[in-house]
Amino acid sequence: MSEQYDVIVIGAGPAGYAAAIRAAQLGMSTACIDKSIGKDGKPVLGGTCLNWGCIPSKALLDASHKFHDAKHGFAAMGVKVSGVEIDVPAMIARKDQVVTGLTQGIQGLFKGNGVTHLAGRGKLLKDRKVEFTANDGAVSVLQAKNVIVAAGSVPVQIPPAPLTEGFIVDSTGALEFQSVPQRLGVIGAGVIGLELGSVWNRLGAQVVVLEALKEFLPMADERVSRDAEKILRKQGLDIRLGYLVTSAKVVNGAVEVAFKTPDGEQSVTVDKLIVAVGRRPATQNLLSADCGVNLDERGFLYVNDVCETDVPGVYAVGDVVRGPMLAHKGTEEGVMVADRIAGHKPMVNYDCIPSVIYTHPEIAWVGKTEQEVKAGGDAYNVGQFPFAASGRALAANDTEGFVKVIADAATDRILGIHVLGPQASEIVAQAVISMEFDGSAEDLGLTMFAHPSLSEALHEAALGVAGHAIHMVNRKKK
Ligand code: FAD
Ligand code: NAD
């Protein structure tokens, strides 16, 4: 007889491992299958996020920011340093240490919570059976009462720029450079392009970012995109909009990249090229033809609002299903599904998913952009407060950006909060809490914030919705 589990999870990224831990905590016998192999050749947990995504990229962003600040920012604060150097192999090794610590942490959490880790590949068969191919090649069929598919995503590759070891790389390769490339090309001015472009720009590379669209960060609030573009250009990122790459090839130890521009065909030569044009669901070899789970029109596993597929007892969560490809979105879906299997009825609030781009300053938002609210046709009010008027930002010499609060004109309900500025990722968490509780701009305005703190900019922007910001000249009289 095949081995039986209450829950089998396929994939141990932030969606899958969270689902597995919660399921086990709720008393269900749980196995989690993952095929990832770490740099040391051993199985690793944590998926893209911990191994090749969120965490390693942030380790490099933090390291490169410290280097850049020491070189270019300290003097303004009266701190004199000389001989600041970057040791790239040491920076990469520290990043690896952070990753190892966290992935081993998940191993510990699996053990402690009673999740069985099965290292290998999982394939969903019909009737909630899962074919498990262990890393040593042994194949077995497992039976589950419930299956949670959390296979995640992989980078999109484009025919004009085939990956070429050491020269043309995806985001994973861009986390492993052992020296600073003198000239770096990035295809795609999306989240990965801007984050990893920033890392190597701060360390001294000349970075050119080639983006097919004519607009910069169209998913962000227009005012945020406009100001962020200016700031990032000033930092040295050569962002070219409306540029469509037509070919990239290695010639004499460098990469020649050709592209169509609004002014005709052009080319640039770089030492390394990062392809960062999006990610796609990891569905290859994941589903048997008769398993009953369907894909949607974009190739994601089709699920409803509570992550149920078309097969009762089979769920899918994280990057492999619709919605933003974000670790926290996957985690919340994974936990929700485990809870629902146990008979509880939680929901994920898809209107309250924060987005953060970890450039400096950071870019973060939750809810609707002003252009979306305007297109909706309802009247609204906006309050905005610049970090240049924040005592804490001035003290820290970190004053670029602003906070913007958009509220419904009739009800004052907060519709969206946008932050471009230092620690925007932390400030947006407060915005999420306000919106989760259906807060109004007035509620935020009546809340006390510690002084001096960067979060006071959120407070002032909320007060500004009614024209009552204290540290601004207000012309609205109410
Ligand atoms: P994944 O993390 O992709 O995990 C899926 C796992 O399933 C993998 O380990 C995979 O090997 C395994 N798997 C797949 N198929 C099978 C199979 N058939 N059998 C067994 N195992 C299988 N998001 C953020 O929210 N914040 C960030 O700062 C951020 N930074 C990022 C930076 C980079 C460079 C990248 C690439 C991504 C970043 N992301 C970030 C996105 C984030 O990593 C993903 O949204 C998140 O990892 C998705 O989680 P998941 O569990 O759905 O899938
Ligand atoms: P993305 O969708 O953010 O950006 C890809 C960009 O590439 C887009 O602007 C697109 O117009 C452009 N593009 C596509 N094809 C092109 C071409 N042929 N030539 C030039 N430009 C082209 O995707 P990404 O940056 O690869 O990131 C993938 C996913 O990972 C995102 O969905 C994101 O949510 C997630 N991620 C999140 C974070 C974070 O939360 N901080 C960080 C990194 C990645």
PDB file of C-alpha atoms in Angstrom, residues 342-465:
ATOM      1  CA  ALA A 342      -8.585  21.845   9.251  1.00  0.00           C
ATOM      2  CA  GLY A 343     -12.118  23.230   9.025  1.00  0.00           C
ATOM      3  CA  HIS A 344     -11.505  26.911   9.759  1.00  0.00           C
ATOM      4  CA  LYS A 345     -12.689  29.612   7.358  1.00  0.00           C
ATOM      5  CA  PRO A 346     -10.003  32.278   6.922  1.00  0.00           C
ATOM      6  CA  MET A 347      -9.662  34.316   3.729  1.00  0.00           C
ATOM      7  CA  VAL A 348      -6.771  36.224   2.191  1.00  0.00           C
ATOM      8  CA  ASN A 349      -7.524  39.916   1.665  1.00  0.00           C
ATOM      9  CA  TYR A 350      -6.184  40.416  -1.850  1.00  0.00           C
ATOM     10  CA  ASP A 351      -6.896  44.165  -1.639  1.00  0.00           C
ATOM     11  CA  CYS A 352      -4.331  44.580   1.100  1.00  0.00           C
ATOM     12  CA  ILE A 353      -1.120  43.082  -0.286  1.00  0.00           C
ATOM     13  CA  PRO A 354       1.860  45.386   0.224  1.00  0.00           C
ATOM     14  CA  SER A 355       4.409  45.798  -2.573  1.00  0.00           C
ATOM     15  CA  VAL A 356       7.962  46.901  -1.879  1.00  0.00           C
ATOM     16  CA  ILE A 357      10.905  47.626  -4.167  1.00  0.00           C
ATOM     17  CA  TYR A 358      14.092  47.648  -2.108  1.00  0.00           C
ATOM     18  CA  THR A 359      15.970  50.400  -3.899  1.00  0.00           C
ATOM     19  CA  HIS A 360      17.213  53.345  -1.858  1.00  0.00           C
ATOM     20  CA  PRO A 361      14.980  55.117  -1.185  1.00  0.00           C
ATOM     21  CA  GLU A 362      12.562  52.214  -0.983  1.00  0.00           C
ATOM     22  CA  ILE A 363       9.298  52.231  -2.913  1.00  0.00           C
ATOM     23  CA  ALA A 364       6.275  50.710  -1.178  1.00  0.00           C
ATOM     24  CA  TRP A 365       2.535  50.798  -1.481  1.00  0.00           C
ATOM     25  CA  VAL A 366      -0.724  49.134  -0.603  1.00  0.00           C
ATOM     26  CA  GLY A 367      -4.151  49.572  -2.166  1.00  0.00           C
ATOM     27  CA  LYS A 368      -4.984  51.634  -5.210  1.00  0.00           C
ATOM     28  CA  THR A 369      -2.834  54.125  -7.061  1.00  0.00           C
ATOM     29  CA  GLU A 370      -4.218  57.604  -7.724  1.00  0.00           C
ATOM     30  CA  GLN A 371      -4.596  56.780 -11.423  1.00  0.00           C
ATOM     31  CA  GLU A 372      -6.685  53.698 -10.534  1.00  0.00           C
ATOM     32  CA  VAL A 373      -8.882  55.683  -8.134  1.00  0.00           C
ATOM     33  CA  LYS A 374      -9.339  58.428 -10.724  1.00  0.00           C
ATOM     34  CA  ALA A 375     -10.289  55.852 -13.382  1.00  0.00           C
ATOM     35  CA  GLY A 376     -12.884  54.431 -10.950  1.00  0.00           C
ATOM     36  CA  GLY A 377     -14.684  57.794 -11.093  1.00  0.00           C
ATOM     37  CA  ASP A 378     -15.358  58.305  -7.354  1.00  0.00           C
ATOM     38  CA  ALA A 379     -14.269  61.556  -5.712  1.00  0.00           C
ATOM     39  CA  TYR A 380     -11.189  61.297  -3.510  1.00  0.00           C
ATOM     40  CA  ASN A 381      -8.800  63.386  -1.439  1.00  0.00           C
ATOM     41  CA  VAL A 382      -5.022  63.153  -1.267  1.00  0.00           C
ATOM     42  CA  GLY A 383      -2.635  64.042   1.538  1.00  0.00           C
ATOM     43  CA  GLN A 384       1.083  64.085   0.881  1.00  0.00           C
ATOM     44  CA  PHE A 385       4.070  64.774   3.089  1.00  0.00           C
ATOM     45  CA  PRO A 386       7.731  65.003   2.032  1.00  0.00           C
ATOM     46  CA  PHE A 387      10.551  63.397   4.032  1.00  0.00           C
ATOM     47  CA  ALA A 388      12.451  66.675   3.499  1.00  0.00           C
ATOM     48  CA  ALA A 389      10.147  68.086   6.216  1.00  0.00           C
ATOM     49  CA  SER A 390      10.620  65.121   8.591  1.00  0.00           C
ATOM     50  CA  GLY A 391      12.885  65.808  11.553  1.00  0.00           C
ATOM     51  CA  ARG A 392      13.994  62.176  11.725  1.00  0.00           C
ATOM     52  CA  ALA A 393      14.787  61.999   8.000  1.00  0.00           C
ATOM     53  CA  LEU A 394      16.773  65.244   8.250  1.00  0.00           C
ATOM     54  CA  ALA A 395      18.670  63.934  11.272  1.00  0.00           C
ATOM     55  CA  ALA A 396      19.525  60.791   9.315  1.00  0.00           C
ATOM     56  CA  ASN A 397      20.398  62.775   6.152  1.00  0.00           C
ATOM     57  CA  ASP A 398      17.905  60.620   4.243  1.00  0.00           C
ATOM     58  CA  THR A 399      15.271  63.015   2.952  1.00  0.00           C
ATOM     59  CA  GLU A 400      14.297  61.920  -0.533  1.00  0.00           C
ATOM     60  CA  GLY A 401      10.680  60.979  -1.208  1.00  0.00           C
ATOM     61  CA  PHE A 402       7.287  61.378   0.384  1.00  0.00           C
ATOM     62  CA  VAL A 403       4.228  59.603   1.783  1.00  0.00           C
ATOM     63  CA  LYS A 404       0.912  59.875  -0.018  1.00  0.00           C
ATOM     64  CA  VAL A 405      -2.471  58.886   1.413  1.00  0.00           C
ATOM     65  CA  ILE A 406      -5.504  58.595  -0.855  1.00  0.00           C
ATOM     66  CA  ALA A 407      -8.942  58.500   0.776  1.00  0.00           C
ATOM     67  CA  ASP A 408     -12.498  58.354  -0.488  1.00  0.00           C
ATOM     68  CA  ALA A 409     -13.984  61.878  -0.465  1.00  0.00           C
ATOM     69  CA  ALA A 410     -17.369  60.758   0.845  1.00  0.00           C
ATOM     70  CA  THR A 411     -16.367  58.221   3.504  1.00  0.00           C
ATOM     71  CA  ASP A 412     -12.710  59.160   4.187  1.00  0.00           C
ATOM     72  CA  ARG A 413     -11.888  55.422   3.901  1.00  0.00           C
ATOM     73  CA  ILE A 414      -8.240  54.898   2.963  1.00  0.00           C
ATOM     74  CA  LEU A 415      -7.995  53.615  -0.604  1.00  0.00           C
ATOM     75  CA  GLY A 416      -4.232  53.538  -1.040  1.00  0.00           C
ATOM     76  CA  ILE A 417      -0.991  54.553   0.646  1.00  0.00           C
ATOM     77  CA  HIS A 418       2.228  55.113  -1.286  1.00  0.00           C
ATOM     78  CA  VAL A 419       5.665  55.640   0.164  1.00  0.00           C
ATOM     79  CA  LEU A 420       8.875  56.603  -1.591  1.00  0.00           C
ATOM     80  CA  GLY A 421      11.476  57.040   1.080  1.00  0.00           C
ATOM     81  CA  PRO A 422      13.714  55.590   3.777  1.00  0.00           C
ATOM     82  CA  GLN A 423      12.259  52.466   5.398  1.00  0.00           C
ATOM     83  CA  ALA A 424       9.187  52.586   3.179  1.00  0.00           C
ATOM     84  CA  SER A 425       8.914  48.793   3.690  1.00  0.00           C
ATOM     85  CA  GLU A 426       8.321  49.348   7.428  1.00  0.00           C
ATOM     86  CA  ILE A 427       6.061  52.378   7.019  1.00  0.00           C
ATOM     87  CA  VAL A 428       3.806  50.537   4.566  1.00  0.00           C
ATOM     88  CA  ALA A 429       3.128  47.882   7.228  1.00  0.00           C
ATOM     89  CA  GLN A 430       1.293  50.547   9.224  1.00  0.00           C
ATOM     90  CA  ALA A 431      -0.667  51.434   6.110  1.00  0.00           C
ATOM     91  CA  VAL A 432      -1.635  47.773   5.676  1.00  0.00           C
ATOM     92  CA  ILE A 433      -2.861  47.570   9.269  1.00  0.00           C
ATOM     93  CA  SER A 434      -4.965  50.717   8.835  1.00  0.00           C
ATOM     94  CA  MET A 435      -6.529  49.358   5.659  1.00  0.00           C
ATOM     95  CA  GLU A 436      -7.073  45.857   7.134  1.00  0.00           C
ATOM     96  CA  PHE A 437      -9.144  47.543   9.850  1.00  0.00           C
ATOM     97  CA  ASP A 438     -10.995  49.626   7.220  1.00  0.00           C
ATOM     98  CA  GLY A 439      -9.420  52.740   8.671  1.00  0.00           C
ATOM     99  CA  SER A 440     -10.093  56.273   7.581  1.00  0.00           C
ATOM    100  CA  ALA A 441      -7.520  59.001   7.039  1.00  0.00           C
ATOM    101  CA  GLU A 442      -8.964  60.652  10.128  1.00  0.00           C
ATOM    102  CA  ASP A 443      -8.322  57.474  12.190  1.00  0.00           C
ATOM    103  CA  LEU A 444      -4.657  57.612  11.192  1.00  0.00           C
ATOM    104  CA  GLY A 445      -4.570  61.346  11.865  1.00  0.00           C
ATOM    105  CA  LEU A 446      -5.957  60.782  15.392  1.00  0.00           C
ATOM    106  CA  THR A 447      -3.318  58.134  16.125  1.00  0.00           C
ATOM    107  CA  MET A 448      -0.207  59.119  18.076  1.00  0.00           C
ATOM    108  CA  PHE A 449       3.159  58.445  16.430  1.00  0.00           C
ATOM    109  CA  ALA A 450       6.505  58.499  18.246  1.00  0.00           C
ATOM    110  CA  HIS A 451       8.606  61.592  17.664  1.00  0.00           C
ATOM    111  CA  PRO A 452      10.960  61.794  15.951  1.00  0.00           C
ATOM    112  CA  SER A 453      10.250  58.898  13.601  1.00  0.00           C
ATOM    113  CA  LEU A 454      10.012  58.415   9.864  1.00  0.00           C
ATOM    114  CA  SER A 455       6.464  57.154  10.388  1.00  0.00           C
ATOM    115  CA  GLU A 456       5.393  60.663  11.354  1.00  0.00           C
ATOM    116  CA  ALA A 457       5.414  61.365   7.608  1.00  0.00           C
ATOM    117  CA  LEU A 458       2.528  58.888   7.316  1.00  0.00           C
ATOM    118  CA  HIS A 459       0.712  60.677  10.145  1.00  0.00           C
ATOM    119  CA  GLU A 460       1.177  64.051   8.490  1.00  0.00           C
ATOM    120  CA  ALA A 461       0.100  62.742   5.068  1.00  0.00           C
ATOM    121  CA  ALA A 462      -3.057  61.321   6.681  1.00  0.00           C
ATOM    122  CA  LEU A 463      -3.749  64.684   8.360  1.00  0.00           C
ATOM    123  CA  GLY A 464      -3.099  66.294   4.984  1.00  0.00           C
ATOM    124  CA  VAL A 465      -6.073  64.472   3.449  1.00  0.00           C
TER     125      VAL A 465
END
